[in-house]
XYZ file of C-alpha atoms in Angstrom:
727
model
C -19.224 -8.415 -17.514
C -19.636 -11.939 -16.048
C -21.120 -14.890 -17.926
C -21.360 -18.638 -17.357
C -21.427 -21.002 -20.321
C -23.293 -24.030 -19.037
C -22.206 -26.269 -21.908
C -18.532 -25.377 -21.545
C -18.776 -25.024 -17.750
C -16.719 -21.849 -18.089
C -17.016 -18.534 -16.263
C -15.874 -15.502 -18.277
C -15.203 -12.226 -16.473
C -14.484 -9.496 -19.000
C -14.647 -5.799 -19.789
C -13.174 -3.784 -22.646
C -9.630 -4.484 -21.440
C -9.325 -7.903 -19.808
C -10.668 -11.439 -19.637
C -10.494 -13.915 -16.760
C -11.562 -17.519 -17.470
C -12.439 -20.235 -14.947
C -13.542 -23.788 -15.762
C -15.401 -26.325 -13.661
C -13.388 -29.477 -14.329
C -14.731 -32.996 -14.853
C -14.316 -33.960 -11.204
C -15.703 -30.716 -9.819
C -12.336 -29.064 -9.346
C -12.030 -25.419 -10.304
C -9.402 -24.851 -12.998
C -7.845 -21.558 -14.028
C -7.750 -21.044 -17.797
C -6.645 -17.488 -18.492
C -6.080 -13.951 -17.208
C -4.970 -11.233 -19.606
C -5.987 -9.148 -22.597
C -9.667 -9.315 -23.509
C -10.852 -12.340 -25.483
C -13.937 -11.539 -27.524
C -15.067 -15.135 -27.824
C -13.890 -18.246 -26.008
C -14.659 -21.479 -27.862
C -14.061 -23.806 -24.945
C -11.346 -25.772 -26.720
C -8.353 -24.337 -24.875
C -7.373 -26.653 -22.056
C -4.168 -27.852 -20.494
C -2.488 -30.897 -22.024
C -3.913 -34.224 -20.794
C -0.808 -36.216 -20.074
C 0.172 -38.835 -17.535
C 3.152 -37.756 -15.452
C 4.982 -40.201 -13.202
C 4.248 -39.699 -9.504
C 1.250 -37.545 -10.474
C -1.693 -38.692 -8.300
C -5.141 -38.802 -9.882
C -8.624 -39.136 -8.343
C -9.663 -42.678 -7.463
C -12.946 -42.164 -9.306
C -11.209 -41.142 -12.530
C -11.271 -43.575 -15.446
C -7.844 -42.441 -16.654
C -4.508 -41.330 -15.211
C -4.036 -38.164 -17.268
C -5.818 -35.885 -14.783
C -3.676 -34.892 -11.814
C -4.042 -31.969 -9.448
C -0.256 -31.766 -9.479
C -0.257 -30.409 -13.045
C -3.639 -28.705 -13.477
C -3.782 -24.907 -13.207
C -6.115 -24.424 -10.251
C -8.115 -21.474 -8.959
C -7.716 -22.205 -5.260
C -5.374 -25.142 -4.601
C -5.322 -27.233 -1.459
C -3.095 -29.928 -0.017
C -3.420 -33.656 0.395
C -5.214 -34.866 -2.750
C -2.373 -34.760 -5.239
C -1.235 -31.145 -5.645
C 2.259 -30.910 -4.152
C 2.710 -27.265 -5.051
C 2.098 -24.334 -2.705
C -1.427 -24.537 -1.239
C -3.748 -21.605 -0.679
C -5.317 -22.997 2.492
C -4.586 -25.308 5.398
C -7.147 -26.316 8.024
C -6.815 -28.596 11.041
C -9.955 -30.650 11.610
C -11.198 -32.056 14.905
C -9.720 -35.506 14.159
C -6.276 -33.970 13.634
C -6.434 -34.360 9.862
C -5.467 -31.547 7.512
C -6.851 -33.227 4.391
C -9.724 -31.423 2.704
C -11.204 -31.852 -0.754
C -13.268 -28.930 -2.019
C -15.411 -29.440 -5.134
C -17.598 -27.061 -7.098
C -21.084 -26.578 -5.664
C -22.736 -23.419 -7.037
C -22.271 -19.838 -8.134
C -23.923 -16.446 -7.818
C -23.455 -13.277 -9.881
C -24.366 -10.029 -8.133
C -24.422 -6.427 -9.281
C -21.821 -4.154 -7.712
C -19.315 -5.251 -5.103
C -19.717 -6.902 -1.725
C -18.402 -5.231 1.412
C -16.201 -7.014 3.952
C -17.140 -6.311 7.544
C -14.141 -5.309 9.642
C -11.635 -5.261 6.779
C -10.636 -2.549 4.294
C -11.944 -3.203 0.808
C -12.581 -1.588 -2.528
C -16.053 -0.275 -3.215
C -18.332 0.994 -5.961
C -19.906 4.434 -6.128
C -22.733 2.974 -8.233
C -23.682 -0.690 -8.478
C -23.441 -0.616 -12.269
C -19.682 0.031 -12.048
C -18.890 -3.601 -11.237
C -20.128 -7.170 -11.017
C -19.149 -9.853 -8.535
C -18.924 -13.611 -9.041
C -19.180 -15.789 -5.932
C -18.236 -19.437 -6.503
C -18.995 -21.873 -3.694
C -16.853 -24.980 -3.169
C -17.812 -27.688 -0.670
C -16.090 -30.430 1.264
C -18.974 -32.752 2.150
C -16.892 -34.841 4.540
C -15.546 -31.938 6.601
C -18.780 -29.972 6.125
C -16.934 -26.832 5.107
C -17.631 -24.321 2.366
C -15.257 -21.976 0.555
C -16.608 -18.926 -1.210
C -14.274 -17.523 -3.861
C -15.137 -13.886 -4.528
C -14.244 -12.154 -7.818
C -15.126 -8.544 -8.679
C -14.529 -6.992 -12.091
C -15.005 -3.272 -12.702
C -16.418 -1.894 -15.936
C -13.568 0.554 -16.557
C -10.459 -0.972 -14.961
C -8.138 -3.802 -15.983
C -8.502 -5.412 -12.588
C -10.010 -8.406 -10.825
C -10.465 -8.143 -7.049
C -10.324 -11.445 -5.196
C -10.918 -12.681 -1.662
C -11.957 -15.911 0.053
C -14.456 -16.839 2.761
C -14.466 -20.049 4.804
C -17.789 -21.151 6.329
C -17.896 -23.865 8.983
C -21.094 -25.904 8.553
C -19.859 -28.683 10.828
C -20.653 -29.171 14.504
C -17.001 -28.815 15.502
C -14.444 -26.028 15.728
C -12.000 -25.906 12.807
C -8.517 -24.424 13.150
C -7.491 -22.216 10.225
C -3.724 -22.209 9.746
C -3.842 -20.637 6.305
C -6.518 -18.921 4.238
C -4.822 -17.075 1.400
C -6.764 -14.372 -0.359
C -6.047 -15.988 -3.704
C -3.851 -18.187 -5.844
C -3.174 -17.614 -9.528
C -1.562 -20.146 -11.864
C 0.190 -19.318 -15.132
C 1.207 -21.743 -17.908
C 4.782 -22.159 -19.093
C 6.209 -18.630 -19.355
C 9.518 -16.934 -18.638
C 8.504 -14.401 -16.005
C 10.524 -11.939 -14.016
C 9.493 -10.828 -10.547
C 9.412 -7.230 -9.318
C 9.060 -6.698 -5.582
C 9.645 -3.850 -3.127
C 11.962 -4.551 -0.201
C 14.109 -2.423 2.092
C 14.518 -1.255 5.669
C 13.923 1.847 7.755
C 14.985 4.904 5.734
C 15.156 3.007 2.428
C 11.702 1.582 1.990
C 10.330 -0.091 -1.138
C 13.556 -0.575 -3.071
C 12.768 -2.071 -6.466
C 14.206 -5.526 -7.107
C 13.732 -7.277 -10.457
C 14.835 -10.878 -10.836
C 14.259 -13.892 -13.034
C 11.848 -16.490 -11.682
C 13.666 -19.808 -11.644
C 12.297 -23.260 -10.874
C 11.714 -23.408 -7.136
C 9.905 -21.366 -4.507
C 10.435 -17.786 -3.376
C 8.729 -16.431 -0.253
C 8.265 -12.699 0.342
C 6.720 -11.887 3.692
C 6.455 -9.921 6.907
C 6.243 -11.496 10.360
C 6.565 -8.097 12.065
C 2.908 -7.467 12.832
C 2.724 -4.846 10.097
C 3.183 -4.689 6.353
C 6.696 -3.392 7.211
C 9.547 -1.352 5.770
C 11.181 -4.594 4.734
C 8.754 -6.185 2.260
C 5.743 -4.400 0.839
C 2.610 -6.538 0.179
C 2.839 -5.911 -3.563
C 4.524 -7.827 -6.386
C 4.496 -7.769 -10.173
C 5.144 -10.510 -12.697
C 6.515 -9.226 -15.996
C 7.945 -10.552 -19.226
C 11.735 -10.177 -19.616
C 11.127 -7.522 -22.297
C 8.582 -5.526 -20.276
C 9.508 -1.880 -19.724
C 7.682 1.143 -18.394
C 5.979 1.527 -21.780
C 5.586 -1.920 -23.327
C 5.063 -5.551 -22.470
C 2.816 -7.477 -20.129
C 2.670 -6.910 -16.379
C 0.567 -8.611 -13.713
C 0.293 -6.663 -10.458
C -0.805 -8.176 -7.131
C -1.562 -5.886 -4.177
C -2.846 -7.120 -0.819
C -5.298 -4.839 0.999
C -3.992 -5.604 4.492
C -1.663 -3.993 7.044
C -0.456 -6.953 9.108
C 1.629 -10.081 8.613
C 1.523 -11.046 4.956
C 3.037 -13.599 2.608
C 3.455 -13.941 -1.133
C 4.758 -17.241 -2.482
C 5.968 -17.460 -6.077
C 6.557 -21.037 -7.180
C 7.759 -22.209 -10.573
C 7.235 -25.946 -10.782
C 9.221 -28.553 -12.672
C 6.939 -28.164 -15.684
C 7.633 -24.400 -15.710
C 4.171 -23.405 -14.556
C 4.150 -20.437 -12.169
C 1.883 -20.085 -9.144
C 1.419 -16.928 -7.055
C -0.244 -17.314 -3.645
C -0.915 -14.094 -1.702
C -2.586 -13.369 1.600
C -2.158 -13.208 5.343
C 1.007 -14.869 6.603
C 0.278 -18.408 7.841
C 3.313 -18.223 10.152
C 2.196 -18.371 13.802
C -1.433 -18.135 12.662
C -4.092 -20.424 14.110
C -7.680 -19.159 14.073
C -10.322 -21.156 15.922
C -13.466 -21.094 13.763
C -16.468 -22.318 15.776
C -19.371 -24.204 14.244
C -21.661 -22.011 12.177
C -19.208 -19.131 11.819
C -17.214 -17.759 8.886
C -13.818 -16.166 8.309
C -13.048 -13.709 5.510
C -9.616 -13.093 4.026
C -8.349 -9.653 2.970
C -8.650 -8.681 -0.688
C -6.032 -8.828 -3.424
C -6.169 -6.311 -6.262
C -4.968 -7.969 -9.487
C -4.111 -5.572 -12.309
C -3.167 -6.509 -15.875
C -1.332 -4.329 -18.376
C -0.088 -5.085 -21.885
C 1.364 -1.585 -22.191
C 4.100 -1.797 -19.588
C 4.481 -0.801 -15.956
C 3.280 2.784 -16.325
C -0.116 1.572 -17.518
C -0.323 -0.858 -14.600
C 0.476 1.980 -12.191
C -2.133 4.255 -13.755
C -4.762 1.590 -13.153
C -3.763 1.222 -9.501
C -3.645 4.999 -8.974
C -7.062 5.656 -10.514
C -8.635 2.628 -8.865
C -7.334 3.465 -5.387
C -8.190 7.160 -5.672
C -11.778 6.434 -6.714
C -12.603 3.058 -5.142
C -10.387 2.576 -2.042
C -9.690 5.977 -0.473
C -12.798 7.488 1.118
C -14.151 10.530 2.887
C -13.941 14.300 2.562
C -10.266 14.242 1.596
C -10.518 11.499 -1.033
C -9.996 13.816 -4.016
C -9.383 17.050 -2.119
C -6.086 18.846 -2.692
C -3.690 18.258 0.208
C -2.315 21.323 2.053
C 1.363 22.321 2.110
C 2.547 21.726 5.681
C 5.447 22.502 8.003
C 6.295 19.856 10.615
C 8.447 20.902 13.583
C 10.101 17.509 14.224
C 13.488 17.957 12.540
C 13.497 21.641 13.550
C 13.078 21.079 17.293
C 12.743 17.379 18.108
C 11.543 17.361 21.765
C 13.004 20.774 22.566
C 10.268 23.309 21.868
C 8.241 25.953 23.657
C 5.708 28.616 22.695
C 8.334 30.999 21.350
C 9.924 28.389 19.068
C 6.570 27.258 17.736
C 5.410 30.845 17.173
C 8.606 31.625 15.283
C 8.169 28.655 12.946
C 4.482 29.434 12.404
C 5.197 33.110 11.674
C 7.807 32.213 9.072
C 5.569 29.523 7.575
C 2.712 31.954 7.095
C 5.014 34.459 5.407
C 6.222 31.734 3.026
C 2.697 30.702 2.038
C 2.698 27.379 3.904
C -0.835 26.304 4.787
C -0.594 24.041 7.829
C 1.553 23.653 10.948
C 1.958 20.174 12.460
C 3.108 19.759 16.069
C 4.969 16.467 16.285
C 6.124 14.279 19.196
C 6.646 15.798 22.662
C 3.425 17.618 23.605
C 1.859 15.015 25.961
C 2.386 13.358 29.355
C 5.910 14.174 30.514
C 7.420 13.506 27.099
C 10.893 15.031 27.469
C 12.432 12.269 25.343
C 11.512 8.915 23.809
C 11.858 7.043 27.127
C 8.492 8.009 28.596
C 4.796 8.910 28.418
C 3.463 7.017 25.393
C -0.068 6.082 26.385
C -0.588 9.261 28.427
C -2.519 11.301 25.872
C -3.047 14.432 27.903
C -1.123 17.686 27.680
C 2.404 17.992 29.060
C 1.705 20.500 31.810
C 3.955 23.533 31.494
C 5.505 22.513 28.163
C 3.400 25.023 26.257
C 2.238 28.022 28.271
C -0.708 28.546 25.955
C -1.502 24.850 25.817
C -2.660 23.056 22.707
C -5.727 25.252 22.441
C -3.571 28.359 22.491
C -1.174 27.014 19.863
C -4.065 25.901 17.658
C -5.670 29.317 18.014
C -2.372 31.033 17.172
C -2.033 28.916 14.030
C -5.633 29.457 12.982
C -5.336 33.211 13.552
C -2.558 33.149 10.953
C -4.992 31.649 8.457
C -3.313 28.235 8.664
C -4.488 24.752 9.621
C -3.267 22.930 12.729
C -2.124 19.301 12.930
C -1.042 17.043 15.790
C 1.023 13.847 16.178
C -0.216 10.711 17.963
C 1.163 7.202 18.450
C -1.929 5.430 19.792
C -0.718 1.813 19.559
C 2.321 2.235 21.800
C 3.108 2.484 25.516
C 6.187 3.558 27.481
C 7.177 1.666 30.619
C 7.586 5.065 32.287
C 3.969 6.142 31.874
C 0.879 6.458 34.009
C -0.859 3.984 31.712
C 1.790 1.300 32.197
C 1.843 1.796 35.951
C -1.922 1.281 35.993
C -2.197 -1.468 33.354
C 1.038 -3.406 32.720
C -1.175 -6.267 31.512
C -2.196 -4.187 28.490
C 1.180 -4.812 26.834
C 1.728 -7.600 24.312
C 3.844 -9.934 26.448
C 4.297 -13.563 27.497
C 3.860 -14.272 31.216
C 7.134 -15.078 32.938
C 9.304 -13.862 30.074
C 11.224 -10.587 29.692
C 9.871 -8.098 27.171
C 11.726 -6.572 24.235
C 12.069 -2.831 23.757
C 12.294 -0.874 20.533
C 12.641 2.915 20.617
C 12.229 2.496 24.389
C 8.610 1.388 24.001
C 6.236 -1.564 24.087
C 3.212 -2.429 21.958
C -0.283 -2.112 23.378
C -2.567 -5.108 22.927
C -4.954 -3.627 20.369
C -6.753 -6.963 20.111
C -8.440 -5.921 23.383
C -11.522 -3.710 23.268
C -10.811 -2.237 26.724
C -7.371 -1.065 25.577
C -8.761 0.486 22.416
C -11.590 2.175 24.295
C -9.205 3.780 26.779
C -6.937 5.203 24.072
C -9.942 6.328 22.036
C -11.380 8.228 24.997
C -8.057 9.985 25.590
C -7.710 10.983 21.946
C -11.261 12.215 21.555
C -10.935 14.283 24.726
C -8.181 16.191 22.899
C -10.011 16.316 19.564
C -13.239 17.555 21.140
C -11.425 20.385 22.902
C -8.711 21.435 20.462
C -9.587 22.502 16.885
C -7.465 20.030 14.906
C -7.389 19.762 11.106
C -4.843 16.957 10.617
C -3.513 13.973 12.547
C -0.263 12.147 11.928
C -0.755 8.597 13.247
C 2.632 7.000 13.950
C 3.759 3.477 14.874
C 7.459 3.279 15.710
C 8.161 -0.392 16.322
C 7.192 -3.899 15.280
C 5.575 -6.595 17.398
C 7.458 -8.999 19.634
C 6.179 -11.294 22.396
C 2.928 -11.618 20.457
C 0.696 -12.858 23.254
C -2.500 -11.460 24.743
C -3.134 -11.883 28.447
C -6.874 -11.729 27.747
C -7.100 -14.672 25.328
C -7.144 -18.383 26.123
C -4.024 -20.408 25.241
C -5.611 -22.037 22.178
C -6.419 -18.570 20.772
C -2.901 -17.113 20.925
C -2.410 -17.843 17.226
C -5.111 -15.240 16.553
C -3.423 -12.299 18.299
C -1.642 -10.712 15.321
C -4.772 -10.705 13.165
C -7.028 -9.659 16.049
C -4.646 -6.745 16.610
C -5.089 -5.594 13.006
C -8.863 -6.046 13.182
C -8.871 -3.969 16.374
C -6.737 -1.320 14.718
C -9.105 -1.149 11.752
C -12.124 -0.897 14.066
C -10.451 1.968 15.964
C -9.536 3.822 12.779
C -12.997 3.383 11.284
C -14.619 4.738 14.431
C -12.223 7.691 14.702
C -12.246 8.756 11.062
C -16.027 8.526 10.857
C -16.410 10.582 14.050
C -14.061 13.317 12.763
C -14.562 13.347 8.981
C -13.113 16.857 8.576
C -9.686 15.782 9.864
C -7.049 14.792 7.298
C -5.336 11.654 8.637
C -1.811 10.679 7.595
C -0.545 7.243 8.560
C 3.087 6.678 9.469
C 5.234 3.891 10.862
C 8.736 5.214 11.352
C 8.216 6.595 7.876
C 6.851 4.102 5.346
C 6.752 0.994 7.531
C 3.024 0.543 7.026
C 2.482 1.990 3.554
C -0.183 -0.335 2.214
C -3.609 -0.351 0.616
C -5.267 -1.352 3.882
C -4.194 1.857 5.603
C -5.277 3.985 2.636
C -8.865 2.841 3.185
C -8.852 4.751 6.483
C -6.186 7.415 5.957
C -5.729 8.979 2.509
C -2.122 10.025 3.031
C 1.025 8.214 4.208
C 4.421 9.447 5.367
C 6.549 7.852 2.673
C 9.830 7.591 4.581
C 11.651 9.181 7.504
C 14.484 9.630 5.020
C 13.992 13.110 3.540
C 17.244 13.148 1.562
C 16.178 13.901 -2.038
C 18.663 11.517 -3.634
C 17.473 8.635 -1.474
C 13.889 9.728 -2.095
C 14.343 9.401 -5.882
C 14.402 5.625 -5.496
C 11.842 5.479 -2.697
C 9.245 7.606 -4.472
C 9.901 6.070 -7.894
C 9.168 2.534 -6.735
C 6.371 3.557 -4.360
C 4.592 4.989 -7.404
C 4.432 1.524 -8.980
C 1.257 0.934 -6.984
C 0.380 3.825 -4.636
C -1.029 7.175 -5.887
C 1.021 10.373 -5.685
C -1.777 12.002 -3.656
C -0.983 9.559 -0.833
C 2.781 10.178 -0.777
C 4.008 12.635 1.895
C 7.308 14.307 0.858
C 9.181 17.026 2.771
C 11.949 19.515 2.121
C 14.363 19.228 5.048
C 17.585 20.809 6.290
C 21.129 20.169 5.099
C 23.234 18.292 5.951
C 20.362 15.826 5.777
C 19.606 14.313 9.193
C 19.431 10.758 7.815
C 22.284 10.641 5.273
C 24.420 13.712 5.991
C 24.217 14.659 2.318
C 24.152 18.294 1.228
C 21.927 19.139 -1.714
C 20.441 22.274 -3.202
C 17.057 23.633 -2.209
C 16.093 23.245 -5.875
C 16.413 19.471 -5.928
C 14.929 19.100 -2.461
C 11.935 21.075 -3.687
C 11.482 19.270 -7.004
C 11.601 15.847 -5.348
C 9.181 16.888 -2.589
C 6.822 18.506 -5.100
C 6.631 15.096 -6.764
C 4.561 14.005 -3.772
C 2.416 15.841 -1.231
C 4.673 18.809 -0.510
C 5.712 19.667 3.019
C 8.638 21.227 4.888
C 10.484 19.876 7.920
C 13.240 22.253 8.997
C 13.773 25.319 11.157
C 12.372 28.112 9.017
C 13.696 30.729 11.444
C 17.312 29.967 10.488
C 16.929 30.352 6.714
C 18.564 33.094 4.680
C 16.473 35.590 2.742
C 17.555 33.893 -0.475
C 16.344 30.511 0.792
C 13.043 31.993 1.924
C 12.502 33.598 -1.472
C 13.089 30.260 -3.177
C 10.642 28.495 -0.848
C 8.012 31.120 -1.670
C 8.513 30.294 -5.350
C 8.275 26.567 -4.653
C 5.085 26.911 -2.633
C 3.492 29.223 -5.198
C 4.434 26.862 -8.035
C 3.054 23.883 -6.155
C -0.234 25.587 -5.332
C -0.668 26.661 -8.944
C -0.127 23.123 -10.234
C -1.306 21.133 -7.203
C -4.264 19.457 -8.900
C -1.989 18.162 -11.647
C 0.804 17.105 -9.287
C -1.469 15.280 -6.850
C -4.144 13.837 -9.136
C -2.755 13.906 -12.676
C -1.345 10.852 -14.442
C 2.152 10.078 -13.158
C 4.563 8.718 -15.773
C 8.020 7.322 -15.004
C 10.558 8.148 -17.742
C 14.044 7.309 -16.415
C 14.728 4.955 -13.529
C 17.112 5.726 -10.623
C 17.732 1.977 -10.438
C 19.227 1.904 -13.936
C 20.786 5.283 -14.663
C 22.567 8.310 -13.261
C 19.623 10.347 -14.513
C 16.054 10.202 -13.282
C 12.960 11.682 -14.892
C 9.232 11.555 -14.426
C 6.280 13.630 -15.498
C 2.720 14.519 -14.578
C 0.068 14.744 -17.305
C -3.405 16.196 -16.828
C -6.346 13.912 -17.563
C -7.208 15.942 -20.669
C -3.517 15.912 -21.735
C -3.474 19.702 -22.091
C -0.937 20.307 -19.354
C 2.164 18.492 -18.146
C 5.113 19.007 -15.816
C 8.410 17.195 -16.305
C 11.028 16.822 -13.564
C 14.560 15.829 -14.539
C 17.276 14.903 -12.017
C 20.958 14.125 -12.507
C 22.649 12.499 -9.531
C 26.366 12.905 -10.364
C 28.011 15.261 -12.828
C 30.334 13.915 -15.527
C 33.125 15.670 -17.376
C 32.379 15.936 -21.104
C 29.032 14.320 -20.402
C 26.988 13.007 -23.329
C 24.062 15.053 -24.547
C 20.764 13.958 -23.052
C 17.543 13.650 -25.007
C 14.440 13.006 -22.968
C 11.478 11.394 -24.705
C 8.161 12.276 -23.092
C 5.038 10.126 -22.956
C 1.242 10.103 -22.582
C 0.794 13.442 -24.373
C -1.730 14.112 -27.128
C 0.158 13.626 -30.384
C -2.269 15.948 -32.186
C -1.653 18.922 -29.878
C 1.141 21.470 -29.816
C 2.692 22.342 -26.472
C 4.276 25.565 -25.266
C 7.546 24.883 -23.410
C 9.209 28.138 -22.327
C 9.783 29.972 -25.647
C 9.226 26.932 -27.841
C 6.147 25.315 -29.364
C 6.575 21.588 -30.041
C 4.043 19.000 -31.145
C 3.074 16.148 -28.868
C 4.217 13.502 -31.328
C 7.619 15.197 -31.672
C 8.053 15.342 -27.896
C 7.207 11.654 -27.577
C 9.264 10.406 -30.534
C 12.128 12.876 -30.954
C 12.220 14.145 -27.398
C 13.668 17.277 -25.851
C 17.263 18.182 -25.034
C 18.367 18.727 -21.453
C 20.501 21.838 -20.954
C 24.166 20.735 -21.190
C 25.103 23.708 -18.968
C 23.455 22.010 -15.997
C 26.423 21.886 -13.610
C 27.281 20.039 -10.415
C 26.085 16.965 -8.598
C 22.414 16.624 -7.654
C 21.174 18.860 -10.467
C 17.556 19.267 -11.509
C 15.302 20.971 -14.016
C 11.538 21.357 -14.296
C 9.587 21.917 -17.513
C 6.003 23.127 -17.852
C 4.028 22.107 -20.937
C 0.748 23.746 -21.901
C -1.273 22.920 -24.977
C -1.751 25.791 -27.420
């Protein structure tokens, strides 16, 4: 998979799908040659044009002026020696200088994939599944080493990259930037796809032409955020879901992040991705090292659906871990939108009784069970039972749920603290805050300083006291605000630029410890919905609450674009009440069900108020979902019609053996005298015939001719589902 041609000085990472080429240049700089479809043989004759450009600096030792770092495609560009484009790293040395000059030193090829201590990372199940190239660059003056890490898997069109800085000097070095990677492309007309949004409308797909200049996509919020997901794609203008080239970049990190896309004045494009350098200053003592998060690069020459399939399969098999990695997720009922804080034993029993009768498999008790949590003004940080709130207590409720043959889940928000709490009264210094300055509130709460081990230990002890006493099958881990006043009262002044990253490292340590101690528990991450939906969290928690917005029409866009990178098995989706609590929209139970079944199905409404007709329909939905759950959670997801382009939306699920498929069709608004709709399917076996209701149609006909949607489908927010089974 990885070779080094000594004569050409070229590294070639390849499998049956892709090639990635790196060259050691004449002055020891590391040049990027190619990333894309597999090249069977590289002759060594493809190089960038050697051409003198005015104001293009060249090395003093060079015997010509046609080599300039300002025009070469580089693997890991720096600043100060002639490259004026976006750098991948920035270090402050003891003398105040920021000028470094890293040259090639050595390489190592190892079987399998290296782990990263303290950070989420992809892994191999067997060493033969992957190979890793480690290229070492050195700055002999600063006495620093960079290790560029590249992993290629045997069966995936992906290259995983990360970077390590090693301080071999006798002095402390300040890291202001250490991107996970940079990737340069030659003159091409790319478009950029990225996922932006806000609370309740996460990961909205934006596609735009990349013009000459620099575009920065980032989060400074202390989390990956609702507002800008740490994932981007570069595509050709003609790329669609089914054809054309796509380059995906996904950062495996949950904190502040930054992606810079720069198209220079020679129309070369550079993508730099990693931790956000804003307000970042890490003191690296002599003899120590610092490791960046990973970036998962995926290439497709068969459109966006193929790129997504690679991400889904890769994350399901080489990122998500534990007992629930490939286990079917249960259908749940969450009490939040049914009761909010106003619940007692009788209300909970009523919801549980109805849920059992409807075939729902798990009850989740949300916010309001702890401390004196009457509302959102108090008690975060006091993770003990709200005395008198539930007469039976948590143990009694859990027992009641289990006696019904259901699982029991519980809500926590471990990273937060209320001012009106026993914890805050005892430890106000445990809050992220700047001495002498007022503190900001969001949802009436502050952020605990999770960079501190004593804070983490206290919260861990409280949580485990509950988990050791109450039989819990599922935890929803929430985080309902972003960081402000990012300052730790425990750290020295010169280390305050480390707080945001130390917080994330502390969070990861906590989650690793908790999930390993309770491997039977299914953990779902949440941050006011999908405010921390990223690959880093999936390493610890295999499921994420996609959005607090449960309106099915809004969810069409949210779930469609989320599926660009994140697997369906990770995507929590609930049927909720109407009018919808976030949008006020009224929609049928049919469309609410079909949208929610396109993720991990759950319900979030007062089941005790439903009509018999509604209950009967929910029984059908739950039965249908259970029957097809393996396909819907772990089959191949294929996007057919985009909610960002049309009034109609369609997607489908195809089994790995292509013998079964389910198609969901949605129409947002009805039209008078509407045109007839033909829906072309995809990813079927063209040699098979499929039973659809009373019809038998060949796979090639379904993919090339298509199938008609019933013109009698009336009203706004209409939907249909089709089941295909091979004969």
